Amino acid sequence: MRPAPEHARFRPTVAPRVSPVPAAPDVVVIGAGAAGIASARRLIERGLSVAVLEARDRVGGRAVTTQLRGHAIDLGAHWMHAGPINPLIALARSRGEPLRRAAQHEHLWIGRRPARADEEAAFSRAFDVADRAITGAASRAQDGPAAGALPRHLGPWRERIAGVHALVSGRPLEEVSLHDWPSMEYGDNFFIAGGYGAYLARLALELPIRLGCPVTGLDWSGPGVRVQLADGGQLAARAVIVTVPMPVLQAAFRFDPPLPERTRAAIDGFLSGIYEHVVLHWPSAPFHGRDRLASVVGGRHKPPGMLTRIDGTPFHYFELDTALTRALDAAGAGPDGARRLARAVLAEHFGRAALADLAIPAVTAWRHDPWSRGSWAVVPPGHAAARATLQEPVGERIWFAGEANSRAQWGTAGGAYEEGQRAADRVADRLTDDRAPLRASA
Ligand SMILES: Cc1cc2nc3c(=O)[nH]c(=O)nc-3n(C[C@H](O)[C@H](O)[C@H](O)COP(=O)(O)OP(=O)(O)OC[C@H]3O[C@@H](n4cnc5c(N)ncnc54)[C@H](O)[C@@H]3O)c2cc1C
């Protein structure tokens, strides 16, 4: 058996006090990530009793903040994307949380030198051309790989642009649906002081959550649902909201009776998106200005991206994409392999002497984490209807929620939160309807 990924050993900065779960809840929510927290908060607001069952011994799922050398560092989600439509930003504002807008200016480093202003301008223009071309092509009737819409005439920037999009998509563009493309609005991003994971953990305060409680499956043969627990127990409820990541549902979760073919096909068709952080502590890094994206090009390796001076600290993310993690995994390289790779790339561009004060305190491997098996769900060509399919309930008692459901904010904590609220509203509408079936007997 593969050892637990390194990131799972870091303790979260915020471990909220949670409440005991009721023995006979109206609704069971499986998973206490962004979607599960949103569902639980909304169901309670709507007057229903709820039990959240979480496999890990912490809340937040793929958003977790830890403390490294005195700084709060996110090991999962960090960017609050899509400012105008992300419910976690609106909620943060209403709570007076410390938000800051992400900088627009990026670093471009070519070979062993910073780019000139004309090179930066050319790169930026090429990016705009590519974005317009792909977004335009996405409205074509026929779906296909997003790679097919990337213009040929982007000069030396084409490979870099494809690499950036592959990183933020979670897969090479050959594996990403063109029809799923325009659904993500990356512009107008924010960060939250103290970390995204810590913020989500604060939102879980006092919620009825049982930690360390993996769910193995659901029996929905009766009028309600019986949730099967790994310890052999079960919990009965009138309805369930399943926020378990798609690759986990594909690999290790049983529905009895089996899900309808359409729902099963929607779940099984998603690809596991890959995005990992190699967390650098590098006080003397040549990048200045906090929270800047960096493109480092013109070397032997193709690093897909960096975020420098996280929150104005000496920390930086060196990101790993599908291509790099495939190579590392094929070589059997663990986290130390990722460390060696990051060092080799940085040495090539900045010289070995510049790395004298570089330390790499954390490397994530969400793709090997049994409770996520990836960073987010990716829609391959021909599968673009899956997100909408997952928004439909099964048997009026199983609802799905999570980042995979979100059309407009796919792959994000904001999208997961919105889908958690949406599912909770649907469940509450259903259960407060007089015609709804009575609770399954325990
Ligand atoms: C490295 C990385 C960087 C990212 N960067 C960003 C970013 O900058 N901005 C952004 O918005 N998003 C980012 N994301 C994506 C974001 O983290 C996710 O989209 C979001 O957190 C998903 O929320 P969720 O509730 O759908 O799923 P999760 O957070 O995965 O929550 C599901 C929960 O279910 C639990 N669970 C799983 N199986 C079971 C089971 N059988 N029984 C009980 N519980 C179970 C899990 O432990 C988990 O707590 C990133 C992800 C990663 C990994």
Coordinates of C-alpha atoms and ligand atoms in Angstrom, one line a residue:
M1 CA 0.0 0.0 0.0
R2 CA 1.2 3.5 -0.8
P3 CA 2.2 5.5 2.3
A4 CA 0.0 8.6 3.1
P5 CA 1.0 11.5 1.0
E6 CA 3.3 14.0 2.7
H7 CA 0.8 16.8 2.7
A8 CA -1.6 14.7 4.9
R9 CA 0.9 15.0 7.8
F10 CA 0.7 18.8 8.1
R11 CA -1.7 20.0 10.8
P12 CA -4.3 22.6 9.8
T13 CA -4.0 26.1 11.4
V14 CA -7.7 26.1 12.2
A15 CA -9.4 23.0 13.7
P16 CA -12.9 24.3 14.4
R17 CA -14.9 23.0 17.4
V18 CA -17.7 20.8 15.9
S19 CA -20.9 19.5 17.3
P20 CA -22.0 15.9 17.8
V21 CA -24.1 14.5 14.9
P22 CA -27.7 13.7 15.6
A23 CA -28.6 9.9 15.7
A24 CA -31.5 10.4 13.2
P25 CA -30.8 13.4 11.0
D26 CA -33.1 14.5 8.2
V27 CA -30.1 14.7 5.9
V28 CA -26.6 13.1 5.8
V29 CA -23.9 15.1 4.1
I30 CA -20.9 13.1 3.0
G31 CA -17.7 15.1 3.1
A32 CA -16.8 18.3 5.0
G33 CA -15.0 20.2 2.2
A34 CA -16.3 23.4 0.7
A35 CA -19.4 21.7 -0.7
G36 CA -20.2 19.8 2.5
I37 CA -19.7 22.8 4.7
A38 CA -22.0 24.9 2.4
S39 CA -24.7 22.2 2.4
A40 CA -24.6 21.8 6.2
R41 CA -24.8 25.5 6.8
R42 CA -27.7 26.0 4.4
L43 CA -29.7 22.9 5.6
I44 CA -29.5 24.2 9.2
E45 CA -30.6 27.6 8.1
R46 CA -33.5 25.9 6.4
G47 CA -34.5 24.2 9.7
L48 CA -33.4 20.6 8.9
S49 CA -31.2 18.4 11.1
V50 CA -28.0 17.3 9.5
A51 CA -25.1 14.9 10.1
V52 CA -21.9 15.6 8.2
L53 CA -19.6 12.5 7.9
E54 CA -16.0 13.2 7.0
A55 CA -13.4 10.6 6.3
R56 CA -10.4 12.7 7.3
D57 CA -9.7 13.9 10.8
R58 CA -10.0 17.5 9.7
V59 CA -12.5 19.7 7.7
G60 CA -11.8 21.5 4.5
G61 CA -11.1 18.7 2.0
R62 CA -8.9 20.0 -0.8
A63 CA -8.5 23.3 1.0
V64 CA -6.2 23.2 4.0
T65 CA -3.9 25.8 5.5
T66 CA -0.9 24.8 7.6
Q67 CA 1.8 26.7 9.5
L68 CA 5.3 26.7 7.9
R69 CA 8.1 28.7 9.6
G70 CA 5.5 30.9 11.2
H71 CA 3.5 31.6 8.0
A72 CA 0.1 30.3 7.0
I73 CA 0.5 28.4 3.8
D74 CA -2.3 26.7 1.8
L75 CA -1.5 23.2 0.7
G76 CA -4.6 23.0 -1.6
A77 CA -6.8 25.8 -2.9
H78 CA -5.3 29.2 -2.5
W79 CA -6.8 31.6 -5.1
M80 CA -10.4 32.8 -4.6
H81 CA -11.3 32.8 -8.3
A82 CA -14.1 34.5 -10.1
G83 CA -14.7 37.5 -7.8
P84 CA -18.1 38.6 -9.1
I85 CA -19.7 35.1 -8.8
N86 CA -17.8 33.3 -6.1
P87 CA -20.1 33.0 -3.1
L88 CA -17.2 32.6 -0.7
I89 CA -16.0 36.1 -1.6
A90 CA -19.4 37.6 -1.0
L91 CA -19.6 35.8 2.3
A92 CA -16.1 36.8 3.3
R93 CA -17.0 40.5 2.6
S94 CA -20.2 40.2 4.8
R95 CA -18.1 38.7 7.6
G96 CA -15.4 41.4 7.3
E97 CA -12.7 38.8 6.4
P98 CA -9.4 40.2 5.2
L99 CA -9.5 39.9 1.4
R100 CA -7.0 41.3 -1.1
R101 CA -7.2 41.5 -4.8
A102 CA -4.7 39.5 -6.8
A103 CA -2.1 41.4 -8.7
Q104 CA -2.4 41.6 -12.5
H105 CA 1.3 42.0 -13.3
E106 CA 3.2 38.7 -13.8
H107 CA 6.9 37.8 -14.0
L108 CA 8.3 36.5 -17.2
W109 CA 11.8 35.0 -17.0
I110 CA 13.5 33.8 -20.2
G111 CA 16.5 31.5 -19.9
R112 CA 18.8 33.2 -17.3
R113 CA 17.3 36.7 -17.5
P114 CA 14.1 38.7 -16.8
A115 CA 12.1 39.4 -20.0
R116 CA 12.2 42.8 -21.6
A117 CA 9.1 45.0 -21.7
D118 CA 8.5 44.2 -25.4
E119 CA 8.7 40.5 -24.7
E120 CA 6.2 40.8 -21.9
A121 CA 3.9 42.8 -24.1
A122 CA 4.2 40.2 -26.9
F123 CA 3.5 37.3 -24.5
S124 CA 0.5 39.1 -23.1
R125 CA -0.9 39.8 -26.6
A126 CA -0.4 36.2 -27.6
F127 CA -2.3 35.1 -24.5
D128 CA -5.3 37.4 -25.5
V129 CA -5.3 36.0 -29.0
A130 CA -5.3 32.4 -27.7
D131 CA -8.1 33.1 -25.2
R132 CA -10.3 34.8 -27.8
A133 CA -9.7 31.9 -30.2
I134 CA -10.5 29.1 -27.7
T135 CA -13.5 30.9 -26.3
G136 CA -14.9 31.6 -29.8
A137 CA -14.4 28.0 -30.8
A138 CA -16.1 26.7 -27.7
S139 CA -19.5 27.9 -29.1
R140 CA -19.2 25.5 -32.1
A141 CA -21.8 22.8 -32.2
Q142 CA -19.2 20.0 -32.3
D143 CA -17.2 19.3 -29.1
G144 CA -13.6 18.3 -29.3
P145 CA -10.2 18.7 -27.6
A146 CA -9.5 22.3 -26.5
A147 CA -6.1 21.9 -28.0
G148 CA -7.6 22.0 -31.4
A149 CA -8.7 25.6 -30.9
L150 CA -5.3 26.9 -29.9
P151 CA -4.1 29.1 -32.8
R152 CA -1.0 28.0 -34.7
H153 CA 0.4 31.5 -35.1
L154 CA 1.4 32.3 -31.5
G155 CA 5.0 32.2 -32.3
P156 CA 7.4 31.3 -29.5
W157 CA 4.7 31.7 -26.9
R158 CA 2.4 28.9 -28.1
E159 CA 4.0 26.1 -26.1
R160 CA 4.0 28.3 -23.0
I161 CA 0.3 29.3 -23.4
A162 CA -0.7 25.7 -23.9
G163 CA 1.3 24.8 -20.7
V164 CA -0.4 27.5 -18.6
H165 CA -3.8 26.4 -19.8
A166 CA -3.0 22.7 -19.2
L167 CA -2.0 23.6 -15.6
V168 CA -5.1 25.5 -14.8
S169 CA -7.3 23.0 -16.6
G170 CA -5.7 20.1 -14.7
R171 CA -4.9 18.2 -17.9
P172 CA -3.2 18.7 -21.3
L173 CA -5.5 20.5 -23.6
E174 CA -5.8 17.4 -25.8
E175 CA -7.7 15.8 -22.9
V176 CA -10.0 18.8 -22.1
S177 CA -13.5 19.4 -23.6
L178 CA -13.8 22.6 -25.7
H179 CA -17.4 22.9 -24.7
D180 CA -16.5 23.0 -21.1
W181 CA -14.1 25.8 -21.7
P182 CA -15.9 29.1 -21.3
S183 CA -17.5 28.1 -18.0
M184 CA -14.5 29.3 -15.9
E185 CA -14.0 33.0 -15.2
Y186 CA -10.5 33.4 -13.8
G187 CA -10.3 37.2 -13.9
D188 CA -10.8 39.3 -10.8
N189 CA -9.2 36.9 -8.3
F190 CA -8.7 37.5 -4.5
F191 CA -6.7 36.0 -1.7
I192 CA -7.7 35.8 2.0
A193 CA -5.1 36.5 4.7
G194 CA -4.5 33.5 6.9
G195 CA -5.3 31.1 4.0
Y196 CA -8.3 29.7 2.1
G197 CA -8.3 26.5 4.0
A198 CA -8.4 28.3 7.3
Y199 CA -11.3 30.4 6.1
L200 CA -13.3 27.3 5.2
A201 CA -12.5 25.7 8.5
R202 CA -13.9 28.8 10.3
L203 CA -17.1 28.4 8.3
A204 CA -17.4 24.9 9.8
L205 CA -17.4 26.1 13.4
E206 CA -20.1 24.3 15.5
L207 CA -21.4 22.3 12.5
P208 CA -22.5 18.7 13.3
I209 CA -19.6 16.8 11.8
R210 CA -18.2 13.4 12.6
L211 CA -14.5 13.4 11.7
G212 CA -12.6 10.2 10.9
C213 CA -15.7 8.6 9.5
P214 CA -15.3 7.2 6.0
V215 CA -18.5 6.2 4.2
T216 CA -18.2 3.1 2.1
G217 CA -21.6 3.4 0.3
L218 CA -25.3 4.0 0.2
D219 CA -28.3 1.8 0.4
W220 CA -31.2 3.6 -1.2
S221 CA -33.4 0.5 -1.7
G222 CA -35.9 1.7 0.9
P223 CA -37.9 5.0 1.3
G224 CA -34.9 7.0 2.6
V225 CA -31.2 6.2 2.6
R226 CA -28.9 4.2 4.8
V227 CA -25.4 5.4 4.8
Q228 CA -22.8 2.6 5.3
L229 CA -19.9 3.4 7.4
A230 CA -16.4 1.9 7.2
D231 CA -16.7 0.8 10.9
G232 CA -19.6 -1.4 9.9
G233 CA -22.3 1.0 11.3
Q234 CA -24.9 2.8 9.3
L235 CA -26.9 6.0 9.6
A236 CA -30.4 6.4 8.2
A237 CA -31.8 9.7 6.9
R238 CA -34.4 11.0 4.5
A239 CA -31.9 12.2 2.0
V240 CA -28.2 12.4 1.4
I241 CA -25.9 15.0 -0.2
V242 CA -22.7 13.3 -1.6
T243 CA -19.8 15.6 -1.9
V244 CA -17.2 12.9 -2.4
P245 CA -14.7 13.7 -5.2
M246 CA -15.4 12.0 -8.6
P247 CA -12.3 9.8 -8.7
V248 CA -13.2 8.5 -5.2
L249 CA -16.7 7.8 -6.3
Q250 CA -15.3 6.0 -9.3
A251 CA -12.9 3.8 -7.3
A252 CA -14.2 3.2 -3.8
F253 CA -17.9 3.9 -3.2
R254 CA -20.8 1.5 -3.5
F255 CA -24.4 2.4 -4.4
D256 CA -27.1 -0.2 -3.7
P257 CA -29.0 -0.5 -5.9
P258 CA -26.6 0.8 -8.5
L259 CA -27.1 4.3 -9.8
P260 CA -29.0 4.9 -13.0
E261 CA -26.8 4.4 -16.0
R262 CA -26.9 8.1 -16.9
T263 CA -25.6 9.2 -13.5
R264 CA -23.1 6.4 -13.4
A265 CA -21.8 7.4 -16.8
A266 CA -21.6 11.1 -15.8
I267 CA -19.4 10.2 -12.7
D268 CA -17.2 7.7 -14.5
G269 CA -16.5 10.0 -17.5
F270 CA -14.6 12.6 -15.5
L271 CA -10.8 12.7 -15.6
S272 CA -8.8 13.4 -12.5
G273 CA -7.2 16.8 -12.8
I274 CA -3.6 17.2 -11.6
Y275 CA -2.2 20.3 -9.9
E276 CA 0.4 20.0 -7.1
H277 CA 2.3 22.5 -5.0
V278 CA 6.0 22.3 -4.3
V279 CA 6.3 24.8 -1.5
L280 CA 9.5 26.8 -1.7
H281 CA 11.0 28.8 1.2
W282 CA 13.4 31.0 -0.8
P283 CA 14.0 34.4 0.9
S284 CA 16.5 35.6 -1.8
A285 CA 14.4 34.6 -4.8
P286 CA 14.8 37.1 -7.6
F287 CA 11.1 37.7 -7.7
H288 CA 9.7 40.8 -6.0
G289 CA 6.2 42.0 -5.3
R290 CA 3.7 39.8 -3.5
D291 CA 1.5 37.1 -5.1
R292 CA 2.8 37.3 -8.7
L293 CA 2.5 34.6 -11.2
A294 CA 5.8 33.7 -12.8
S295 CA 6.4 32.1 -16.2
V296 CA 9.9 30.7 -16.5
V297 CA 10.7 29.7 -20.1
G298 CA 13.5 28.9 -22.4
G299 CA 15.0 26.0 -20.4
R300 CA 15.3 22.3 -20.8
H301 CA 12.4 21.7 -18.4
K302 CA 9.0 23.2 -18.9
P303 CA 7.8 24.3 -15.5
P304 CA 4.1 25.1 -15.8
G305 CA 4.0 28.0 -13.4
M306 CA 4.9 29.6 -10.1
L307 CA 3.3 31.9 -7.6
T308 CA 5.9 34.1 -5.9
R309 CA 6.1 35.8 -2.5
I310 CA 2.9 34.3 -1.2
D311 CA 1.1 36.9 0.9
G312 CA 4.4 38.9 0.9
T313 CA 6.3 36.0 2.6
P314 CA 9.5 34.3 1.5
F315 CA 7.3 31.4 0.3
H316 CA 6.6 30.5 -3.3
Y317 CA 4.7 27.8 -5.1
F318 CA 6.5 25.8 -7.8
E319 CA 3.6 24.0 -9.5
L320 CA 3.5 20.6 -11.0
D321 CA 1.1 19.6 -13.8
T322 CA 0.0 16.3 -15.3
A323 CA 3.1 16.0 -17.5
L324 CA 5.6 16.6 -14.7
T325 CA 3.7 14.4 -12.2
R326 CA 3.4 11.6 -14.8
A327 CA 7.2 11.7 -15.3
L328 CA 7.8 11.7 -11.6
D329 CA 5.4 8.9 -10.9
A330 CA 6.7 6.8 -13.8
A331 CA 10.2 7.1 -12.3
G332 CA 8.9 6.1 -8.9
A333 CA 10.0 9.5 -7.5
G334 CA 8.3 10.5 -4.3
P335 CA 8.2 14.0 -2.8
D336 CA 12.0 14.1 -2.8
G337 CA 12.0 13.6 -6.6
A338 CA 9.7 16.6 -6.9
R339 CA 12.2 18.6 -4.7
R340 CA 15.1 17.5 -6.9
L341 CA 13.1 18.5 -10.0
A342 CA 12.3 22.0 -8.7
R343 CA 15.9 22.5 -7.7
A344 CA 17.2 21.4 -11.1
V345 CA 14.8 23.8 -12.9
L346 CA 15.6 26.7 -10.7
A347 CA 19.3 26.0 -10.9
E348 CA 19.1 26.0 -14.7
H349 CA 17.6 29.5 -14.8
F350 CA 19.0 31.2 -11.8
G351 CA 22.3 29.4 -11.1
R352 CA 23.2 27.0 -8.2
A353 CA 24.5 29.9 -6.1
A354 CA 21.1 31.5 -6.1
L355 CA 19.6 28.5 -4.4
A356 CA 21.9 28.7 -1.3
D357 CA 18.9 29.6 1.0
L358 CA 16.3 27.5 -0.8
A359 CA 14.4 25.0 1.4
I360 CA 11.4 23.0 0.3
P361 CA 9.3 22.2 3.4
A362 CA 6.3 20.7 1.6
V363 CA 5.3 18.8 -1.5
T364 CA 1.7 17.9 -2.1
A365 CA 0.4 14.7 -3.8
W366 CA -3.4 15.1 -3.9
R367 CA -3.4 12.6 -6.8
H368 CA -2.3 9.9 -4.3
D369 CA -4.5 10.9 -1.5
P370 CA -7.3 8.3 -1.0
W371 CA -9.8 11.0 -0.2
S372 CA -9.3 13.1 -3.3
R373 CA -7.3 11.1 -5.9
G374 CA -6.7 14.3 -7.8
S375 CA -7.0 18.0 -7.5
W376 CA -10.3 18.6 -9.4
A377 CA -12.5 16.9 -11.9
V378 CA -11.8 17.5 -15.6
V379 CA -14.4 17.1 -18.4
P380 CA -12.9 15.3 -21.4
P381 CA -14.2 16.0 -25.0
G382 CA -17.7 14.7 -25.4
H383 CA -18.6 14.7 -21.7
A384 CA -19.7 18.3 -21.3
A385 CA -23.2 17.4 -20.2
A386 CA -21.9 15.6 -17.1
R387 CA -21.9 18.6 -14.8
A388 CA -25.6 19.3 -15.4
T389 CA -26.5 15.6 -15.1
L390 CA -24.9 15.5 -11.6
Q391 CA -27.1 18.4 -10.5
E392 CA -30.2 16.1 -10.9
P393 CA -31.2 14.1 -7.9
V394 CA -31.4 10.3 -7.9
G395 CA -34.6 8.8 -6.6
E396 CA -35.5 12.2 -5.0
R397 CA -33.1 11.3 -2.1
I398 CA -29.5 11.3 -3.4
W399 CA -28.1 14.7 -4.4
F400 CA -24.5 15.3 -5.6
A401 CA -22.6 18.4 -4.9
G402 CA -19.0 19.6 -5.2
E403 CA -16.6 21.3 -7.6
A404 CA -17.4 18.8 -10.4
N405 CA -21.0 20.0 -10.6
S406 CA -20.2 23.6 -11.2
R407 CA -20.4 24.9 -14.8
A408 CA -19.4 28.5 -14.2
Q409 CA -16.7 27.9 -11.5
W410 CA -15.4 24.4 -12.3
G411 CA -12.6 23.0 -10.2
T412 CA -12.8 25.6 -7.6
A413 CA -13.7 25.9 -3.9
G414 CA -16.2 28.7 -4.8
G415 CA -17.9 26.4 -7.3
A416 CA -18.0 23.6 -4.8
Y417 CA -19.5 26.0 -2.2
E418 CA -22.2 27.2 -4.6
E419 CA -23.1 23.6 -5.6
G420 CA -23.3 22.7 -1.9
Q421 CA -25.8 25.5 -1.3
R422 CA -27.7 24.6 -4.4
A423 CA -28.1 20.9 -3.5
A424 CA -29.1 21.9 0.1
D425 CA -31.8 24.2 -1.2
R426 CA -33.2 21.5 -3.5
V427 CA -33.2 18.9 -0.6
A428 CA -34.8 21.4 1.8
D429 CA -37.5 22.2 -0.8
R430 CA -38.1 18.5 -1.3
L431 CA -38.2 17.6 2.4
T432 CA -40.3 20.4 3.5
D433 CA -42.9 19.4 0.9
D434 CA -45.7 17.5 2.6
R435 CA -45.6 14.8 0.0
A436 CA -42.1 13.8 0.8
P437 CA -41.6 10.3 2.2
L438 CA -41.2 9.8 5.9
R439 CA -37.8 9.2 7.4
A440 CA -36.4 5.7 6.9
S441 CA -36.6 3.7 10.1
A442 CA -33.2 3.3 11.7
Ligands
LIG1 C1 -3.1 21.8 -5.0 C2 -4.5 22.3 -5.3 C3 -4.6 23.6 -5.6 C4 -5.9 24.2 -5.9 N1 -6.0 25.5 -6.1 C5 -7.2 26.0 -6.1 C6 -7.3 27.5 -6.0 O1 -6.3 28.2 -6.0 N2 -8.6 28.0 -6.0 C7 -9.7 27.2 -6.0 O2 -10.8 27.7 -5.9 N3 -9.6 25.8 -6.0 C8 -8.4 25.3 -6.1 N4 -8.3 23.9 -6.0 C9 -9.5 23.1 -6.1 C10 -10.3 23.1 -4.8 O3 -9.5 22.8 -3.7 C11 -11.4 22.1 -4.9 O4 -12.2 22.4 -6.1 C12 -12.4 22.3 -3.8 O5 -11.8 22.4 -2.6 C13 -13.3 21.1 -3.8 O6 -14.3 21.1 -2.8 P1 -15.3 19.9 -2.6 O7 -16.1 20.2 -1.4 O8 -16.0 19.7 -3.9 O9 -14.4 18.6 -2.4 P2 -13.4 18.3 -1.3 O10 -12.7 19.5 -0.7 O11 -12.5 17.2 -1.8 O12 -14.3 17.7 -0.1 C14 -14.8 16.4 -0.1 C15 -14.7 15.8 1.2 O13 -15.1 14.5 1.2 C16 -14.3 13.7 2.0 N5 -14.5 12.3 1.6 C17 -14.0 11.7 0.5 N6 -14.4 10.5 0.4 C18 -15.1 10.3 1.5 C19 -15.8 9.1 2.0 N7 -15.8 8.0 1.4 N8 -16.5 9.2 3.2 C20 -16.5 10.4 3.9 N9 -15.8 11.5 3.5 C21 -15.2 11.4 2.3 C22 -12.9 14.3 1.8 O14 -12.1 13.9 2.9 C23 -13.2 15.8 1.7 O15 -13.1 16.4 3.0 C24 -7.0 23.3 -5.8 C25 -6.9 22.0 -5.5 C26 -5.6 21.5 -5.2 C27 -5.5 20.0 -4.8

